[in-house]
Amino acid sequence: MNPHEARPNPEIPSAPRHLSREALMEWGRITDELHRLGLLSNIDRAALAAYCQAYGRWSEAEAQIYADPDNPRLTTVTANGTTIQHPLVGIANSAALLMHKFLTEFGMTPSSRTRVAAAGNREKNKQGFAALG
């Protein structure tokens, strides 16, 4: 642990107005939990918004790909008859990669949680180490 780590006050920032409906739903789903863990403050607003917006794009692209479950739009045929990956698949894949980058920043993947020291856990760690000494 970095003893000189900046520790902003845990706080739930307001959601930016430009977020899509799906992005706002994701914002609402995760902010309470991140705040409870001490992993969210006002300075995290932009990073969280970027994650949520990427989630919204991923969700929308996936919904459009599978709008007809019997005929997912995974490929398309160009004007010259070549079969290529449907552009929605590329949008979904790009958004998923961006989501993953932000998920790891907030410790929201199983492996990244092992590298994040949440504020709520800091006090438990201090108490536990004091009891050992």
Tab-separated table of C-alpha atoms in Angstrom:
chain	number	residue	atom	x	y	z
A	1	MET	CA	0.000	0.000	0.000
A	2	ASN	CA	1.137	3.519	-0.756
A	3	PRO	CA	1.096	5.470	2.544
A	4	HIS	CA	1.071	8.741	0.558
A	5	GLU	CA	-1.840	7.750	-1.656
A	6	ALA	CA	-4.338	10.545	-2.243
A	7	ARG	CA	-7.594	9.700	-0.500
A	8	PRO	CA	-10.448	11.866	-1.757
A	9	ASN	CA	-13.633	11.820	0.284
A	10	PRO	CA	-15.911	8.967	-0.801
A	11	GLU	CA	-18.846	10.548	-2.571
A	12	ILE	CA	-21.295	9.681	-5.335
A	13	PRO	CA	-20.863	12.212	-8.145
A	14	SER	CA	-23.842	13.412	-10.144
A	15	ALA	CA	-24.391	11.654	-13.454
A	16	PRO	CA	-23.590	13.726	-16.547
A	17	ARG	CA	-26.653	14.761	-18.558
A	18	HIS	CA	-25.312	13.365	-21.823
A	19	LEU	CA	-25.394	9.715	-20.727
A	20	SER	CA	-27.689	7.408	-22.689
A	21	ARG	CA	-30.614	5.678	-20.993
A	22	GLU	CA	-28.656	2.415	-20.682
A	23	ALA	CA	-25.599	4.295	-19.378
A	24	LEU	CA	-27.720	6.012	-16.707
A	25	MET	CA	-29.166	2.681	-15.645
A	26	GLU	CA	-25.628	1.283	-15.261
A	27	TRP	CA	-24.597	4.419	-13.328
A	28	GLY	CA	-27.453	3.802	-10.910
A	29	ARG	CA	-26.618	0.117	-10.604
A	30	ILE	CA	-22.969	0.521	-9.607
A	31	THR	CA	-22.520	3.868	-7.847
A	32	ASP	CA	-23.933	2.803	-4.465
A	33	GLU	CA	-21.737	-0.289	-4.357
A	34	LEU	CA	-18.576	1.557	-5.413
A	35	HIS	CA	-19.305	4.259	-2.829
A	36	ARG	CA	-19.910	1.684	-0.092
A	37	LEU	CA	-16.515	0.143	-0.882
A	38	GLY	CA	-14.825	3.550	-0.745
A	39	LEU	CA	-13.900	3.365	-4.440
A	40	LEU	CA	-15.838	6.379	-5.699
A	41	SER	CA	-15.471	10.124	-5.274
A	42	ASN	CA	-16.322	13.250	-7.240
A	43	ILE	CA	-12.981	13.174	-9.046
A	44	ASP	CA	-13.969	9.805	-10.562
A	45	ARG	CA	-16.975	11.259	-12.399
A	46	ALA	CA	-15.418	11.362	-15.870
A	47	ALA	CA	-13.942	7.855	-15.676
A	48	LEU	CA	-17.212	6.420	-14.397
A	49	ALA	CA	-19.189	8.293	-17.060
A	50	ALA	CA	-16.891	6.951	-19.781
A	51	TYR	CA	-17.362	3.407	-18.462
A	52	CYS	CA	-21.140	3.803	-18.288
A	53	GLN	CA	-21.350	5.309	-21.771
A	54	ALA	CA	-19.258	2.427	-23.164
A	55	TYR	CA	-21.605	0.048	-21.367
A	56	GLY	CA	-24.574	1.803	-22.950
A	57	ARG	CA	-23.063	1.505	-26.444
A	58	TRP	CA	-22.213	-2.144	-25.894
A	59	SER	CA	-25.703	-2.876	-24.620
A	60	GLU	CA	-27.386	-1.038	-27.510
A	61	ALA	CA	-25.203	-2.703	-30.148
A	62	GLU	CA	-25.816	-6.160	-28.673
A	63	ALA	CA	-29.565	-5.517	-28.572
A	64	GLN	CA	-29.529	-4.504	-32.235
A	65	ILE	CA	-27.398	-7.500	-33.218
A	66	TYR	CA	-29.853	-9.868	-31.565
A	67	ALA	CA	-33.066	-7.956	-32.334
A	68	ASP	CA	-34.098	-11.051	-34.314
A	69	PRO	CA	-32.811	-13.955	-32.178
A	70	ASP	CA	-33.293	-16.400	-35.047
A	71	ASN	CA	-31.126	-14.280	-37.350
A	72	PRO	CA	-28.447	-12.328	-35.440
A	73	ARG	CA	-26.717	-9.639	-37.463
A	74	LEU	CA	-23.172	-10.967	-37.143
A	75	THR	CA	-22.277	-10.561	-40.800
A	76	THR	CA	-23.450	-8.481	-43.715
A	77	VAL	CA	-22.912	-8.564	-47.464
A	78	THR	CA	-21.250	-5.594	-49.139
A	79	ALA	CA	-22.382	-4.066	-52.434
A	80	ASN	CA	-19.833	-6.213	-54.286
A	81	GLY	CA	-21.076	-9.428	-52.634
A	82	THR	CA	-18.365	-9.911	-50.003
A	83	THR	CA	-19.469	-11.155	-46.589
A	84	ILE	CA	-17.973	-9.089	-43.752
A	85	GLN	CA	-18.469	-8.672	-40.029
A	86	HIS	CA	-21.525	-6.524	-39.337
A	87	PRO	CA	-20.526	-3.011	-38.157
A	88	LEU	CA	-22.589	-3.506	-34.967
A	89	VAL	CA	-20.286	-6.359	-33.968
A	90	GLY	CA	-17.314	-4.013	-34.251
A	91	ILE	CA	-19.115	-1.372	-32.180
A	92	ALA	CA	-19.959	-3.953	-29.509
A	93	ASN	CA	-16.391	-5.286	-29.441
A	94	SER	CA	-14.832	-1.800	-29.195
A	95	ALA	CA	-17.206	-0.793	-26.413
A	96	ALA	CA	-16.496	-4.037	-24.522
A	97	LEU	CA	-12.742	-3.386	-24.674
A	98	LEU	CA	-13.208	0.160	-23.401
A	99	MET	CA	-15.552	-1.078	-20.657
A	100	HIS	CA	-12.931	-3.585	-19.528
A	101	LYS	CA	-10.293	-0.868	-19.199
A	102	PHE	CA	-12.538	1.171	-16.909
A	103	LEU	CA	-13.815	-1.884	-15.031
A	104	THR	CA	-10.266	-2.698	-13.985
A	105	GLU	CA	-9.655	0.896	-12.854
A	106	PHE	CA	-12.545	0.588	-10.403
A	107	GLY	CA	-11.711	-2.974	-9.330
A	108	MET	CA	-14.852	-4.377	-10.946
A	109	THR	CA	-13.346	-7.567	-12.360
A	110	PRO	CA	-12.324	-10.582	-10.273
A	111	SER	CA	-8.603	-10.192	-10.998
A	112	SER	CA	-8.538	-6.396	-10.584
A	113	ARG	CA	-10.202	-6.618	-7.152
A	114	THR	CA	-7.059	-8.321	-5.873
A	115	ARG	CA	-5.070	-5.164	-6.722
A	116	VAL	CA	-7.459	-2.579	-5.250
A	117	ALA	CA	-7.377	-1.562	-1.591
A	118	ALA	CA	-10.803	-0.157	-0.816
A	119	ALA	CA	-11.195	2.458	1.911
A	120	GLY	CA	-13.660	0.232	3.744
A	121	ASN	CA	-11.023	-2.487	3.879
A	122	ARG	CA	-8.215	-0.155	5.008
A	123	GLU	CA	-9.636	0.217	8.505
A	124	LYS	CA	-10.202	-3.527	8.804
A	125	ASN	CA	-6.616	-4.112	7.668
A	126	LYS	CA	-5.257	-1.607	10.227
A	127	GLN	CA	-7.278	-3.207	13.024
A	128	GLY	CA	-6.229	-6.687	11.974
A	129	PHE	CA	-2.541	-5.768	11.844
A	130	ALA	CA	-2.776	-3.989	15.231
A	131	ALA	CA	-4.244	-7.130	16.787
A	132	LEU	CA	-1.316	-9.163	15.452
A	133	GLY	CA	1.313	-6.799	16.898
